[in-house]
PDB file of C-alpha atoms in Angstrom:
ATOM      1  CA  MET A   1      15.118 -59.716 -35.116  1.00  0.00           C
ATOM      2  CA  ARG A   2      16.491 -56.562 -33.822  1.00  0.00           C
ATOM      3  CA  ALA A   3      15.368 -53.263 -35.033  1.00  0.00           C
ATOM      4  CA  ARG A   4      17.450 -51.064 -36.835  1.00  0.00           C
ATOM      5  CA  LYS A   5      18.004 -47.313 -37.143  1.00  0.00           C
ATOM      6  CA  ALA A   6      17.392 -45.338 -40.534  1.00  0.00           C
ATOM      7  CA  HIS A   7      21.255 -45.773 -41.047  1.00  0.00           C
ATOM      8  CA  GLY A   8      21.241 -49.294 -40.685  1.00  0.00           C
ATOM      9  CA  GLU A   9      22.786 -49.384 -37.117  1.00  0.00           C
ATOM     10  CA  PRO A  10      21.247 -51.724 -34.549  1.00  0.00           C
ATOM     11  CA  VAL A  11      19.088 -50.282 -32.018  1.00  0.00           C
ATOM     12  CA  PRO A  12      20.407 -51.120 -28.326  1.00  0.00           C
ATOM     13  CA  ASP A  13      18.540 -53.676 -26.445  1.00  0.00           C
ATOM     14  CA  PRO A  14      16.830 -51.993 -23.110  1.00  0.00           C
ATOM     15  CA  GLY A  15      17.480 -55.094 -21.525  1.00  0.00           C
ATOM     16  CA  ALA A  16      21.137 -55.060 -21.786  1.00  0.00           C
ATOM     17  CA  PHE A  17      21.438 -52.134 -19.476  1.00  0.00           C
ATOM     18  CA  PRO A  18      21.403 -52.263 -15.702  1.00  0.00           C
ATOM     19  CA  GLN A  19      17.985 -51.760 -14.007  1.00  0.00           C
ATOM     20  CA  ARG A  20      16.861 -50.808 -10.449  1.00  0.00           C
ATOM     21  CA  PRO A  21      13.162 -50.301  -9.310  1.00  0.00           C
ATOM     22  CA  TYR A  22      12.228 -46.672  -8.818  1.00  0.00           C
ATOM     23  CA  ASP A  23       8.999 -45.720  -6.892  1.00  0.00           C
ATOM     24  CA  LEU A  24       7.704 -42.457  -8.192  1.00  0.00           C
ATOM     25  CA  VAL A  25       5.012 -42.013  -5.651  1.00  0.00           C
ATOM     26  CA  LYS A  26       7.617 -42.575  -2.850  1.00  0.00           C
ATOM     27  CA  GLU A  27       9.735 -40.037  -4.092  1.00  0.00           C
ATOM     28  CA  LEU A  28       7.139 -37.279  -4.804  1.00  0.00           C
ATOM     29  CA  THR A  29       5.858 -37.926  -1.212  1.00  0.00           C
ATOM     30  CA  ILE A  30       9.290 -37.426   0.266  1.00  0.00           C
ATOM     31  CA  ALA A  31       9.907 -34.183  -1.868  1.00  0.00           C
ATOM     32  CA  LEU A  32       6.564 -32.919  -0.961  1.00  0.00           C
ATOM     33  CA  VAL A  33       7.043 -33.471   2.973  1.00  0.00           C
ATOM     34  CA  ALA A  34      10.578 -32.157   3.021  1.00  0.00           C
ATOM     35  CA  THR A  35       9.526 -29.007   1.046  1.00  0.00           C
ATOM     36  CA  THR A  36       6.630 -28.504   3.212  1.00  0.00           C
ATOM     37  CA  LEU A  37       8.552 -28.773   6.687  1.00  0.00           C
ATOM     38  CA  LEU A  38      11.371 -26.548   5.081  1.00  0.00           C
ATOM     39  CA  THR A  39       8.822 -23.929   4.138  1.00  0.00           C
ATOM     40  CA  VAL A  40       7.063 -23.986   7.383  1.00  0.00           C
ATOM     41  CA  GLY A  41      10.313 -23.883   9.369  1.00  0.00           C
ATOM     42  CA  LEU A  42      11.728 -20.871   7.333  1.00  0.00           C
ATOM     43  CA  ALA A  43       8.538 -19.008   7.695  1.00  0.00           C
ATOM     44  CA  ALA A  44       8.420 -19.537  11.250  1.00  0.00           C
ATOM     45  CA  VAL A  45      11.892 -18.345  11.822  1.00  0.00           C
ATOM     46  CA  PHE A  46      12.153 -15.632   8.967  1.00  0.00           C
ATOM     47  CA  SER A  47       8.681 -14.362   8.259  1.00  0.00           C
ATOM     48  CA  SER A  48       7.216 -10.964   9.025  1.00  0.00           C
ATOM     49  CA  PRO A  49       5.327 -10.680  12.519  1.00  0.00           C
ATOM     50  CA  ASP A  50       1.593 -11.174  12.139  1.00  0.00           C
ATOM     51  CA  GLU A  51       0.485  -7.637  13.053  1.00  0.00           C
ATOM     52  CA  LYS A  52      -3.104  -7.424  14.326  1.00  0.00           C
ATOM     53  CA  PRO A  53      -5.295  -5.296  11.889  1.00  0.00           C
ATOM     54  CA  ILE A  54      -5.910  -1.695  12.699  1.00  0.00           C
ATOM     55  CA  THR A  55      -9.700  -1.387  12.748  1.00  0.00           C
ATOM     56  CA  LEU A  56     -12.016   1.647  13.751  1.00  0.00           C
ATOM     57  CA  ALA A  57     -12.867  -0.271  16.833  1.00  0.00           C
ATOM     58  CA  ARG A  58      -9.191  -0.503  17.760  1.00  0.00           C
ATOM     59  CA  TRP A  59      -8.691   2.979  17.123  1.00  0.00           C
ATOM     60  CA  ALA A  60     -11.658   3.987  19.120  1.00  0.00           C
ATOM     61  CA  ARG A  61     -10.717   2.027  22.183  1.00  0.00           C
ATOM     62  CA  ALA A  62      -6.993   2.939  22.075  1.00  0.00           C
ATOM     63  CA  ALA A  63      -7.239   6.689  21.311  1.00  0.00           C
ATOM     64  CA  PRO A  64     -10.926   7.828  21.816  1.00  0.00           C
ATOM     65  CA  ASN A  65      -9.968  11.445  22.167  1.00  0.00           C
ATOM     66  CA  ASP A  66      -8.183  11.291  18.590  1.00  0.00           C
ATOM     67  CA  PHE A  67     -11.248   9.474  17.242  1.00  0.00           C
ATOM     68  CA  THR A  68     -13.676  12.201  18.558  1.00  0.00           C
ATOM     69  CA  ALA A  69     -11.582  15.053  17.131  1.00  0.00           C
ATOM     70  CA  THR A  70     -11.416  13.250  13.628  1.00  0.00           C
ATOM     71  CA  ALA A  71     -15.004  12.549  13.688  1.00  0.00           C
ATOM     72  CA  VAL A  72     -15.467  16.422  14.326  1.00  0.00           C
ATOM     73  CA  ALA A  73     -13.366  17.322  11.322  1.00  0.00           C
ATOM     74  CA  GLU A  74     -15.263  14.845   9.214  1.00  0.00           C
ATOM     75  CA  LEU A  75     -18.478  16.677  10.107  1.00  0.00           C
ATOM     76  CA  GLY A  76     -17.110  20.042   9.687  1.00  0.00           C
ATOM     77  CA  GLY A  77     -15.418  19.054   6.202  1.00  0.00           C
ATOM     78  CA  THR A  78     -11.936  20.133   7.511  1.00  0.00           C
ATOM     79  CA  SER A  79     -10.439  16.698   7.465  1.00  0.00           C
ATOM     80  CA  GLY A  80      -7.695  15.435   4.996  1.00  0.00           C
ATOM     81  CA  THR A  81     -10.294  13.523   3.095  1.00  0.00           C
ATOM     82  CA  ALA A  82     -12.871  16.397   2.862  1.00  0.00           C
ATOM     83  CA  GLN A  83     -10.165  18.529   1.368  1.00  0.00           C
ATOM     84  CA  TYR A  84      -8.330  16.022  -0.716  1.00  0.00           C
ATOM     85  CA  GLY A  85      -9.891  16.528  -4.080  1.00  0.00           C
ATOM     86  CA  PRO A  86     -10.245  13.981  -6.772  1.00  0.00           C
ATOM     87  CA  PRO A  87     -11.141  11.075  -6.802  1.00  0.00           C
ATOM     88  CA  TYR A  88     -12.926  11.737  -3.655  1.00  0.00           C
ATOM     89  CA  THR A  89     -14.066  15.326  -3.556  1.00  0.00           C
ATOM     90  CA  THR A  90     -14.416  18.363  -5.812  1.00  0.00           C
ATOM     91  CA  THR A  91     -12.308  20.706  -3.531  1.00  0.00           C
ATOM     92  CA  PRO A  92     -11.272  23.787  -5.759  1.00  0.00           C
ATOM     93  CA  GLY A  93      -7.548  23.825  -6.346  1.00  0.00           C
ATOM     94  CA  ALA A  94      -6.947  20.555  -4.703  1.00  0.00           C
ATOM     95  CA  GLY A  95      -4.971  17.711  -6.418  1.00  0.00           C
ATOM     96  CA  GLN A  96      -1.352  17.273  -7.420  1.00  0.00           C
ATOM     97  CA  LYS A  97       0.145  18.696 -10.767  1.00  0.00           C
ATOM     98  CA  ILE A  98       2.865  18.330 -13.248  1.00  0.00           C
ATOM     99  CA  GLY A  99       3.255  21.775 -14.491  1.00  0.00           C
ATOM    100  CA  PRO A 100      -0.124  23.168 -15.364  1.00  0.00           C
ATOM    101  CA  VAL A 101      -1.627  19.604 -15.757  1.00  0.00           C
ATOM    102  CA  ASN A 102      -3.852  18.635 -12.516  1.00  0.00           C
ATOM    103  CA  LEU A 103      -3.668  14.956 -12.697  1.00  0.00           C
ATOM    104  CA  GLN A 104      -6.172  14.245  -9.953  1.00  0.00           C
ATOM    105  CA  ARG A 105      -8.703  16.661 -11.696  1.00  0.00           C
ATOM    106  CA  ALA A 106      -8.235  15.177 -15.070  1.00  0.00           C
ATOM    107  CA  ALA A 107      -9.125  11.730 -13.806  1.00  0.00           C
ATOM    108  CA  GLY A 108     -12.212  13.180 -12.180  1.00  0.00           C
ATOM    109  CA  VAL A 109     -14.188  12.397  -9.045  1.00  0.00           C
ATOM    110  CA  THR A 110     -14.527   8.441  -9.576  1.00  0.00           C
ATOM    111  CA  THR A 111     -15.124   7.486  -5.769  1.00  0.00           C
ATOM    112  CA  PRO A 112     -17.207  10.503  -4.149  1.00  0.00           C
ATOM    113  CA  ILE A 113     -16.978  10.872  -0.410  1.00  0.00           C
ATOM    114  CA  ASP A 114     -19.007  13.055   1.609  1.00  0.00           C
ATOM    115  CA  THR A 115     -17.235  12.854   4.808  1.00  0.00           C
ATOM    116  CA  ALA A 116     -19.956  14.131   7.144  1.00  0.00           C
ATOM    117  CA  ARG A 117     -22.742  12.100   5.417  1.00  0.00           C
ATOM    118  CA  ASP A 118     -20.689   8.857   4.910  1.00  0.00           C
ATOM    119  CA  PHE A 119     -18.482   8.829   8.091  1.00  0.00           C
ATOM    120  CA  VAL A 120     -20.914  10.121  10.539  1.00  0.00           C
ATOM    121  CA  LEU A 121     -24.530  10.836   9.782  1.00  0.00           C
ATOM    122  CA  ARG A 122     -25.381   7.763   7.800  1.00  0.00           C
ATOM    123  CA  PRO A 123     -23.848   5.229  10.274  1.00  0.00           C
ATOM    124  CA  LEU A 124     -25.685   7.037  13.009  1.00  0.00           C
ATOM    125  CA  THR A 125     -29.030   6.900  11.234  1.00  0.00           C
ATOM    126  CA  ALA A 126     -28.650   3.257  10.288  1.00  0.00           C
ATOM    127  CA  ALA A 127     -28.127   2.281  13.894  1.00  0.00           C
ATOM    128  CA  PRO A 128     -31.045   2.240  16.642  1.00  0.00           C
ATOM    129  CA  GLU A 129     -30.584   5.676  18.271  1.00  0.00           C
ATOM    130  CA  PRO A 130     -31.529   7.272  21.658  1.00  0.00           C
ATOM    131  CA  ALA A 131     -33.819  10.132  21.293  1.00  0.00           C
ATOM    132  CA  ALA A 132     -31.149  12.787  21.910  1.00  0.00           C
ATOM    133  CA  VAL A 133     -29.144  11.315  18.966  1.00  0.00           C
ATOM    134  CA  SER A 134     -32.266  11.421  16.683  1.00  0.00           C
ATOM    135  CA  PHE A 135     -32.940  14.862  17.721  1.00  0.00           C
ATOM    136  CA  GLY A 136     -29.290  15.944  17.131  1.00  0.00           C
ATOM    137  CA  LEU A 137     -29.337  14.409  13.668  1.00  0.00           C
ATOM    138  CA  ALA A 138     -32.631  16.293  12.916  1.00  0.00           C
ATOM    139  CA  ALA A 139     -31.005  19.519  14.259  1.00  0.00           C
ATOM    140  CA  TRP A 140     -27.904  19.118  12.104  1.00  0.00           C
ATOM    141  CA  ARG A 141     -29.777  18.224   8.826  1.00  0.00           C
ATOM    142  CA  THR A 142     -31.980  21.299   9.157  1.00  0.00           C
ATOM    143  CA  ALA A 143     -29.433  23.701  10.010  1.00  0.00           C
ATOM    144  CA  PRO A 144     -27.588  25.929   7.270  1.00  0.00           C
ATOM    145  CA  ALA A 145     -24.305  24.790   5.904  1.00  0.00           C
ATOM    146  CA  ARG A 146     -22.752  27.843   7.626  1.00  0.00           C
ATOM    147  CA  ARG A 147     -24.247  26.922  10.942  1.00  0.00           C
ATOM    148  CA  GLN A 148     -22.886  23.448  10.730  1.00  0.00           C
ATOM    149  CA  GLN A 149     -19.410  24.728  10.171  1.00  0.00           C
ATOM    150  CA  GLN A 150     -19.621  27.055  12.970  1.00  0.00           C
ATOM    151  CA  TRP A 151     -20.699  24.236  15.620  1.00  0.00           C
ATOM    152  CA  ALA A 152     -17.905  21.902  14.257  1.00  0.00           C
ATOM    153  CA  ALA A 153     -15.242  24.713  14.375  1.00  0.00           C
ATOM    154  CA  ALA A 154     -16.197  25.769  17.789  1.00  0.00           C
ATOM    155  CA  TYR A 155     -15.959  22.254  19.207  1.00  0.00           C
ATOM    156  CA  THR A 156     -12.793  21.572  17.333  1.00  0.00           C
ATOM    157  CA  ASN A 157     -11.238  24.695  19.276  1.00  0.00           C
ATOM    158  CA  ALA A 158     -12.771  23.672  22.591  1.00  0.00           C
ATOM    159  CA  LEU A 159     -11.260  20.226  22.191  1.00  0.00           C
ATOM    160  CA  GLY A 160      -7.894  21.692  21.489  1.00  0.00           C
ATOM    161  CA  LYS A 161      -8.049  23.583  24.748  1.00  0.00           C
ATOM    162  CA  ALA A 162      -9.387  20.699  26.754  1.00  0.00           C
ATOM    163  CA  PRO A 163      -6.680  18.739  28.761  1.00  0.00           C
ATOM    164  CA  GLY A 164      -5.361  15.895  26.558  1.00  0.00           C
ATOM    165  CA  GLY A 165      -8.365  16.778  24.034  1.00  0.00           C
ATOM    166  CA  ASP A 166     -10.736  14.902  26.347  1.00  0.00           C
ATOM    167  CA  PRO A 167     -14.307  15.557  25.391  1.00  0.00           C
ATOM    168  CA  ALA A 168     -15.471  15.295  29.095  1.00  0.00           C
ATOM    169  CA  LEU A 169     -13.282  18.325  29.984  1.00  0.00           C
ATOM    170  CA  VAL A 170     -14.438  20.589  27.215  1.00  0.00           C
ATOM    171  CA  ALA A 171     -15.701  23.897  28.473  1.00  0.00           C
ATOM    172  CA  PRO A 172     -19.404  24.689  27.856  1.00  0.00           C
ATOM    173  CA  GLY A 173     -20.065  26.356  24.727  1.00  0.00           C
ATOM    174  CA  ASP A 174     -22.472  26.668  21.579  1.00  0.00           C
ATOM    175  CA  TYR A 175     -21.502  23.306  19.676  1.00  0.00           C
ATOM    176  CA  GLY A 176     -25.124  22.374  18.515  1.00  0.00           C
ATOM    177  CA  PRO A 177     -25.509  18.580  18.226  1.00  0.00           C
ATOM    178  CA  VAL A 178     -21.801  18.036  17.502  1.00  0.00           C
ATOM    179  CA  PRO A 179     -20.874  16.616  20.911  1.00  0.00           C
ATOM    180  CA  VAL A 180     -23.912  14.195  20.966  1.00  0.00           C
ATOM    181  CA  LEU A 181     -23.372  12.860  17.516  1.00  0.00           C
ATOM    182  CA  THR A 182     -19.649  12.310  18.004  1.00  0.00           C
ATOM    183  CA  SER A 183     -20.193  10.678  21.403  1.00  0.00           C
ATOM    184  CA  ARG A 184     -22.642   8.203  19.942  1.00  0.00           C
ATOM    185  CA  LEU A 185     -20.323   7.487  16.943  1.00  0.00           C
ATOM    186  CA  LEU A 186     -17.512   6.681  19.407  1.00  0.00           C
ATOM    187  CA  GLU A 187     -19.772   4.260  21.169  1.00  0.00           C
ATOM    188  CA  LEU A 188     -20.648   2.576  17.878  1.00  0.00           C
ATOM    189  CA  ALA A 189     -17.023   2.303  17.039  1.00  0.00           C
ATOM    190  CA  LYS A 190     -15.954   0.825  20.188  1.00  0.00           C
ATOM    191  CA  THR A 191     -18.284  -2.015  19.496  1.00  0.00           C
ATOM    192  CA  GLY A 192     -17.086  -2.781  16.152  1.00  0.00           C
ATOM    193  CA  ALA A 193     -20.336  -1.769  14.449  1.00  0.00           C
ATOM    194  CA  LEU A 194     -18.871   1.178  12.479  1.00  0.00           C
ATOM    195  CA  ASP A 195     -16.218  -0.868  10.787  1.00  0.00           C
ATOM    196  CA  GLY A 196     -19.239  -3.019   9.129  1.00  0.00           C
ATOM    197  CA  GLN A 197     -21.183   0.059   8.273  1.00  0.00           C
ATOM    198  CA  LEU A 198     -18.411   1.936   6.473  1.00  0.00           C
ATOM    199  CA  LEU A 199     -18.006  -1.010   4.294  1.00  0.00           C
ATOM    200  CA  ALA A 200     -19.185  -0.745   0.631  1.00  0.00           C
ATOM    201  CA  VAL A 201     -22.459  -2.419   0.352  1.00  0.00           C
ATOM    202  CA  GLY A 202     -24.081  -4.095  -2.618  1.00  0.00           C
ATOM    203  CA  HIS A 203     -21.705  -6.739  -3.205  1.00  0.00           C
ATOM    204  CA  PHE A 204     -21.637 -10.471  -2.043  1.00  0.00           C
ATOM    205  CA  TYR A 205     -18.234  -9.966  -0.621  1.00  0.00           C
ATOM    206  CA  GLU A 206     -17.686  -6.973   1.298  1.00  0.00           C
ATOM    207  CA  THR A 207     -14.150  -6.252   0.516  1.00  0.00           C
ATOM    208  CA  ASP A 208     -14.100  -2.520  -0.255  1.00  0.00           C
ATOM    209  CA  TYR A 209     -12.293  -0.844   2.725  1.00  0.00           C
ATOM    210  CA  THR A 210     -11.860   2.669   1.108  1.00  0.00           C
ATOM    211  CA  LYS A 211     -14.050   4.598   3.592  1.00  0.00           C
ATOM    212  CA  PRO A 212     -12.641   2.882   6.902  1.00  0.00           C
ATOM    213  CA  LEU A 213      -9.250   3.474   5.721  1.00  0.00           C
ATOM    214  CA  LEU A 214      -9.917   7.212   4.702  1.00  0.00           C
ATOM    215  CA  PHE A 215     -11.338   7.665   8.186  1.00  0.00           C
ATOM    216  CA  LEU A 216      -8.505   6.045   9.677  1.00  0.00           C
ATOM    217  CA  GLY A 217      -5.973   8.032   7.701  1.00  0.00           C
ATOM    218  CA  ASP A 218      -7.555  11.408   8.731  1.00  0.00           C
ATOM    219  CA  GLY A 219      -6.766  10.768  12.348  1.00  0.00           C
ATOM    220  CA  SER A 220      -3.284  10.541  13.907  1.00  0.00           C
ATOM    221  CA  TYR A 221      -3.480   7.181  15.506  1.00  0.00           C
ATOM    222  CA  LEU A 222      -2.765   5.224  12.226  1.00  0.00           C
ATOM    223  CA  GLU A 223       0.285   7.506  11.515  1.00  0.00           C
ATOM    224  CA  ASP A 224       1.639   7.132  14.985  1.00  0.00           C
ATOM    225  CA  GLN A 225       1.258   3.289  14.533  1.00  0.00           C
ATOM    226  CA  ALA A 226       3.085   3.352  11.234  1.00  0.00           C
ATOM    227  CA  ARG A 227       5.985   5.605  12.532  1.00  0.00           C
ATOM    228  CA  ALA A 228       6.431   3.125  15.343  1.00  0.00           C
ATOM    229  CA  ARG A 229       6.934   0.543  12.910  1.00  0.00           C
ATOM    230  CA  HIS A 230       9.186   2.456  10.711  1.00  0.00           C
ATOM    231  CA  LEU A 231       6.647   2.588   7.746  1.00  0.00           C
ATOM    232  CA  ALA A 232       6.332   6.336   7.380  1.00  0.00           C
ATOM    233  CA  GLY A 233       7.408   7.877   3.990  1.00  0.00           C
ATOM    234  CA  ASP A 234      10.377   9.700   5.436  1.00  0.00           C
ATOM    235  CA  GLN A 235      11.364   6.359   7.142  1.00  0.00           C
ATOM    236  CA  TRP A 236      11.729   4.621   3.669  1.00  0.00           C
ATOM    237  CA  GLY A 237       8.323   3.181   4.828  1.00  0.00           C
ATOM    238  CA  MET A 238       7.478   2.086   0.944  1.00  0.00           C
ATOM    239  CA  MET A 239      10.159  -0.545   1.046  1.00  0.00           C
ATOM    240  CA  ASN A 240       9.968  -1.775   4.658  1.00  0.00           C
ATOM    241  CA  GLU A 241       7.936  -4.226   6.546  1.00  0.00           C
ATOM    242  CA  THR A 242       6.864  -3.877  10.099  1.00  0.00           C
ATOM    243  CA  GLY A 243       9.732  -3.567  12.607  1.00  0.00           C
ATOM    244  CA  ASN A 244      13.244  -4.208  11.332  1.00  0.00           C
ATOM    245  CA  TYR A 245      12.194  -6.874   8.867  1.00  0.00           C
ATOM    246  CA  PRO A 246      13.424  -6.290   5.392  1.00  0.00           C
ATOM    247  CA  GLY A 247      10.812  -5.430   2.932  1.00  0.00           C
ATOM    248  CA  GLN A 248      10.901  -4.916  -0.998  1.00  0.00           C
ATOM    249  CA  PRO A 249      14.510  -3.684  -1.736  1.00  0.00           C
ATOM    250  CA  TRP A 250      13.751  -3.239  -5.399  1.00  0.00           C
ATOM    251  CA  LEU A 251      11.620  -0.295  -4.439  1.00  0.00           C
ATOM    252  CA  TRP A 252      14.650   1.664  -3.070  1.00  0.00           C
ATOM    253  CA  LEU A 253      14.680   3.765  -6.300  1.00  0.00           C
ATOM    254  CA  TYR A 254      11.233   4.784  -6.137  1.00  0.00           C
ATOM    255  CA  THR A 255      11.181   5.692  -2.393  1.00  0.00           C
ATOM    256  CA  PHE A 256      14.657   7.348  -2.460  1.00  0.00           C
ATOM    257  CA  TRP A 257      13.302  10.355  -3.957  1.00  0.00           C
ATOM    258  CA  TYR A 258      10.918  11.187  -1.423  1.00  0.00           C
ATOM    259  CA  GLN A 259      14.011  11.492   0.976  1.00  0.00           C
ATOM    260  CA  ILE A 260      15.525  14.313  -0.880  1.00  0.00           C
ATOM    261  CA  GLU A 261      14.672  18.064  -1.892  1.00  0.00           C
ATOM    262  CA  PRO A 262      12.615  19.097  -3.720  1.00  0.00           C
ATOM    263  CA  PHE A 263      10.512  15.998  -3.382  1.00  0.00           C
ATOM    264  CA  SER A 264      10.495  15.728   0.423  1.00  0.00           C
ATOM    265  CA  SER A 265       8.896  19.072   1.047  1.00  0.00           C
ATOM    266  CA  SER A 266       6.884  19.192  -2.196  1.00  0.00           C
ATOM    267  CA  GLY A 267       2.957  19.066  -1.989  1.00  0.00           C
ATOM    268  CA  ASN A 268       3.406  17.556  -5.337  1.00  0.00           C
ATOM    269  CA  ALA A 269       5.690  14.971  -4.462  1.00  0.00           C
ATOM    270  CA  ASP A 270       3.744  11.834  -5.826  1.00  0.00           C
ATOM    271  CA  ALA A 271       3.082  13.285  -9.038  1.00  0.00           C
ATOM    272  CA  LEU A 272       6.717  14.439  -9.309  1.00  0.00           C
ATOM    273  CA  VAL A 273       8.326  11.166  -8.408  1.00  0.00           C
ATOM    274  CA  TRP A 274       5.912   9.329 -10.699  1.00  0.00           C
ATOM    275  CA  SER A 275       6.717  11.286 -13.681  1.00  0.00           C
ATOM    276  CA  LEU A 276      10.447  11.042 -12.777  1.00  0.00           C
ATOM    277  CA  MET A 277      10.348   7.260 -12.302  1.00  0.00           C
ATOM    278  CA  ALA A 278       8.416   7.086 -15.881  1.00  0.00           C
ATOM    279  CA  LEU A 279      11.112   9.093 -17.589  1.00  0.00           C
ATOM    280  CA  LEU A 280      13.839   6.971 -16.032  1.00  0.00           C
ATOM    281  CA  THR A 281      12.059   3.765 -17.149  1.00  0.00           C
ATOM    282  CA  LEU A 282      11.691   5.130 -20.588  1.00  0.00           C
ATOM    283  CA  ALA A 283      15.204   5.941 -20.585  1.00  0.00           C
ATOM    284  CA  PHE A 284      16.125   2.299 -19.576  1.00  0.00           C
ATOM    285  CA  VAL A 285      13.926   0.857 -22.257  1.00  0.00           C
ATOM    286  CA  LEU A 286      15.499   2.924 -24.876  1.00  0.00           C
ATOM    287  CA  VAL A 287      19.151   2.162 -23.937  1.00  0.00           C
ATOM    288  CA  PRO A 288      19.722   0.034 -26.991  1.00  0.00           C
ATOM    289  CA  PHE A 289      18.805   3.057 -29.208  1.00  0.00           C
ATOM    290  CA  ILE A 290      20.742   5.941 -27.556  1.00  0.00           C
ATOM    291  CA  PRO A 291      24.119   6.641 -29.089  1.00  0.00           C
ATOM    292  CA  GLY A 292      26.999   6.482 -26.592  1.00  0.00           C
ATOM    293  CA  VAL A 293      25.021   4.941 -23.840  1.00  0.00           C
ATOM    294  CA  ARG A 294      24.452   1.781 -25.671  1.00  0.00           C
ATOM    295  CA  SER A 295      28.319   1.519 -26.269  1.00  0.00           C
ATOM    296  CA  ILE A 296      29.032   1.644 -22.439  1.00  0.00           C
ATOM    297  CA  PRO A 297      29.158  -2.155 -22.056  1.00  0.00           C
ATOM    298  CA  ARG A 298      31.452  -2.587 -24.869  1.00  0.00           C
ATOM    299  CA  TRP A 299      33.843   0.196 -23.537  1.00  0.00           C
ATOM    300  CA  THR A 300      33.874  -1.036 -20.048  1.00  0.00           C
ATOM    301  CA  GLY A 301      34.336  -4.593 -21.044  1.00  0.00           C
ATOM    302  CA  ILE A 302      31.955  -5.968 -18.328  1.00  0.00           C
ATOM    303  CA  TYR A 303      30.502  -8.308 -20.670  1.00  0.00           C
ATOM    304  CA  ARG A 304      33.834 -10.231 -20.851  1.00  0.00           C
ATOM    305  CA  LEU A 305      33.690 -10.599 -17.078  1.00  0.00           C
ATOM    306  CA  VAL A 306      29.927 -11.968 -17.232  1.00  0.00           C
ATOM    307  CA  TRP A 307      30.834 -14.421 -20.092  1.00  0.00           C
ATOM    308  CA  ARG A 308      34.407 -15.188 -18.917  1.00  0.00           C
ATOM    309  CA  ASP A 309      34.031 -19.032 -19.511  1.00  0.00           C
ATOM    310  CA  TYR A 310      33.204 -18.332 -23.024  1.00  0.00           C
ATOM    311  CA  TYR A 311      36.086 -16.354 -23.690  1.00  0.00           C
ATOM    312  CA  ARG A 312      38.418 -18.588 -21.855  1.00  0.00           C
ATOM    313  CA  SER A 313      37.269 -21.397 -24.038  1.00  0.00           C
ATOM    314  CA  ARG A 314      37.840 -19.324 -27.144  1.00  0.00           C
ATOM    315  CA  ARG A 315      41.310 -18.602 -26.248  1.00  0.00           C
ATOM    316  CA  THR A 316      42.047 -22.134 -25.423  1.00  0.00           C
ATOM    317  CA  THR A 317      40.781 -23.055 -28.700  1.00  0.00           C
ATOM    318  CA  ARG A 318      42.946 -20.632 -30.731  1.00  0.00           C
ATOM    319  CA  GLN A 319      46.125 -21.891 -28.741  1.00  0.00           C
ATOM    320  CA  HIS A 320      45.424 -25.411 -29.974  1.00  0.00           C
TER     321      HIS A 320
END
């Protein structure tokens, strides 16, 4: 006896319809293989170039003079990181502001960095050192802070006068243990040992690259590599990938402000752009509540273009 629906109509017999075999596993396998081949093929043709990572070892081998000059600045406390302010240091007056509010100082020093200790002295102390280096470390630690700064400043000036900034061509002078310490640090960096020593310790996975990146950023090598790949801030780098490959076009509005005044020359550019984008985002969210602005779509009639099929069907219905 055939089953009946609630209203008494007979339920169609499934056997009365044409049937054909269907292999679900086969279809799934074909779809998976086709998608994989398509993904790999498109990635091979259109993906971004696989750039080699820029490490301290690569920097030390490619630009040893720049590495040495940066190490001296770290020792003397004159590098960008040493004077950056929060969240790394307590440098007075440092930090970006919005009006009278210093945003960095409000957040506080959450990742304290002592550039001389963390980037130079501690790595040298942790590595087996020749007697001259051990003596140099002891001499640096026992010297007053003012004397340390004098040594670093004198060696920095001497490097600036040497041809190509080559430490081997520096004129004799009173540089204290600075040449010995920076020369040994360069050797450690070339072997790759410094990269591992600057990683954050105390975790199972060593994935905190804050210190190596800060050290790299204090030199000119990293910036030179970024500019060569059109990644600098004044090259719209925030929305670019390496080379001529397109990056994140949705970031154009954010990076646009860095290209114009007063943002392009302001020391508070990051804070100003952030606050401006926050205001623009808030205004966008509040569009439905702003009189006049919320009526623009109705006045322009763009919605009729978007939903043209719907309005065309309404006209057809009315005509009939």
